[in-house]
CSV table of C-alpha atoms in Angstrom, one decimal:
chain,number,residue,atom,x,y,z
A,25,MET,CA,-8.8,109.4,59.6
A,26,LEU,CA,-7.9,106.1,57.9
A,27,THR,CA,-9.6,105.2,54.7
A,28,LYS,CA,-10.4,101.7,53.7
A,29,PRO,CA,-7.5,101.5,51.3
A,30,ASP,CA,-5.2,102.7,54.1
A,31,LYS,CA,-6.5,100.0,56.4
A,32,ASN,CA,-6.0,97.3,53.7
A,33,TRP,CA,-2.5,98.5,53.1
A,34,LEU,CA,-1.7,98.3,56.8
A,35,LYS,CA,-3.3,94.8,57.0
A,36,ASN,CA,-1.2,93.6,54.0
A,37,ASN,CA,2.1,95.2,55.1
A,38,PHE,CA,2.2,94.7,58.9
A,39,ILE,CA,2.1,91.6,61.1
A,40,THR,CA,-1.3,90.6,62.5
A,41,ASN,CA,-1.9,88.9,65.9
A,42,GLU,CA,-2.6,85.7,63.9
A,43,ASP,CA,0.8,86.0,62.1
A,44,ALA,CA,2.6,86.6,65.4
A,45,LYS,CA,1.1,83.3,66.8
A,46,ASN,CA,2.7,81.4,64.0
A,47,PHE,CA,6.2,82.8,64.6
A,48,ALA,CA,8.8,80.8,66.4
A,49,SER,CA,9.3,81.6,70.1
A,50,PRO,CA,12.8,82.3,71.5
A,51,SER,CA,12.8,78.8,73.0
A,52,ASP,CA,11.9,77.3,69.5
A,53,LEU,CA,14.8,79.3,67.9
A,54,LYS,CA,17.2,78.1,70.6
A,55,ALA,CA,16.2,74.5,70.1
A,56,LEU,CA,16.6,74.9,66.4
A,57,GLU,CA,20.1,76.5,66.9
A,58,ASP,CA,21.1,73.6,69.2
A,59,ARG,CA,20.0,71.0,66.6
A,60,ILE,CA,21.9,72.8,63.9
A,61,ASP,CA,25.0,73.0,66.0
A,62,LYS,CA,24.8,69.3,66.9
A,63,ARG,CA,24.4,68.4,63.2
A,64,LEU,CA,27.3,70.6,62.2
A,65,ASP,CA,29.5,69.0,64.8
A,66,GLU,CA,28.6,65.5,63.6
A,67,LYS,CA,29.3,66.5,60.0
A,68,LEU,CA,32.6,68.0,61.0
A,69,ASP,CA,33.6,65.0,63.1
A,70,GLU,CA,32.7,62.7,60.1
A,71,LYS,CA,34.8,64.8,57.7
A,72,ILE,CA,38.0,65.1,59.9
A,73,LYS,CA,38.0,61.6,61.4
A,74,PHE,CA,40.5,60.4,58.7
A,75,LEU,CA,42.9,63.3,59.1
A,76,PRO,CA,46.1,62.5,60.9
A,77,THR,CA,46.7,63.9,64.4
A,78,LYS,CA,49.3,66.7,64.7
A,79,ASP,CA,51.8,64.2,66.2
A,80,ASP,CA,51.3,61.8,63.3
A,81,PHE,CA,51.7,64.6,60.8
A,82,TYR,CA,54.9,65.8,62.4
A,83,GLU,CA,56.3,62.3,62.6
A,84,LYS,CA,55.7,61.7,58.9
A,85,MET,CA,57.2,65.1,58.0
A,86,ASP,CA,60.3,64.2,60.0
A,87,GLN,CA,60.6,61.0,57.9
A,88,VAL,CA,60.1,62.9,54.7
A,89,MET,CA,62.7,65.6,55.7
A,90,GLY,CA,65.2,62.9,56.6
A,91,GLU,CA,64.7,61.3,53.2
A,92,LEU,CA,65.1,64.7,51.5
A,93,LYS,CA,68.3,65.3,53.4
A,94,THR,CA,69.7,61.9,52.4
A,95,VAL,CA,68.8,62.6,48.7
A,96,ARG,CA,70.5,66.0,48.8
A,97,GLU,CA,73.6,64.6,50.4
A,98,SER,CA,73.7,61.9,47.8
A,99,GLN,CA,73.3,64.5,45.0
A,100,GLU,CA,76.2,66.5,46.4
A,101,LEU,CA,78.4,63.4,46.5
A,102,HIS,CA,77.3,62.5,43.0
A,103,ALA,CA,78.1,66.0,41.7
A,104,GLY,CA,81.5,65.8,43.3
A,105,GLN,CA,82.2,62.5,41.7
A,106,HIS,CA,81.2,63.9,38.3
A,107,ALA,CA,83.7,66.8,38.8
A,108,GLU,CA,86.5,64.3,39.6
A,109,ILE,CA,85.6,62.2,36.6
A,110,ARG,CA,85.6,65.3,34.3
A,111,ASP,CA,89.0,66.4,35.7
A,112,GLU,CA,90.4,62.9,35.0
A,113,ILE,CA,89.0,62.9,31.5
A,114,ASP,CA,90.5,66.4,30.8
A,115,LYS,CA,93.9,65.1,32.1
A,116,LEU,CA,93.7,62.0,29.8
A,117,LYS,CA,92.7,64.2,26.8
A,118,LYS,CA,95.7,66.4,27.4
A,119,ALA,CA,98.0,63.4,27.8
A,120,VAL,CA,96.6,61.9,24.5
A,121,ASN,CA,96.9,65.2,22.7
A,122,SER,CA,100.4,65.9,23.9
A,123,THR,CA,101.6,62.4,22.6
A,124,ASN,CA,100.2,62.9,19.2
């Protein structure tokens, strides 16, 4: 048999009919989910609207890679010119030293 303290404990720890009436129904939860999804989509659209498209990104990357290739080729030519100048300086030093 349930004692009065047992009944009070049950009343305090389990849902009552009145509590159940205040809970959201499945349709309420679905409506809330739809509102949240819509708001998240709006926020996401707002945040990504300034990002470039994939085509824009690849076009820009092609330009950057073309410029990088040009710089590397220029660097190689410049290094070759330095080697030629060093060789010429070494020859001139040898010529000057041999005449002294």
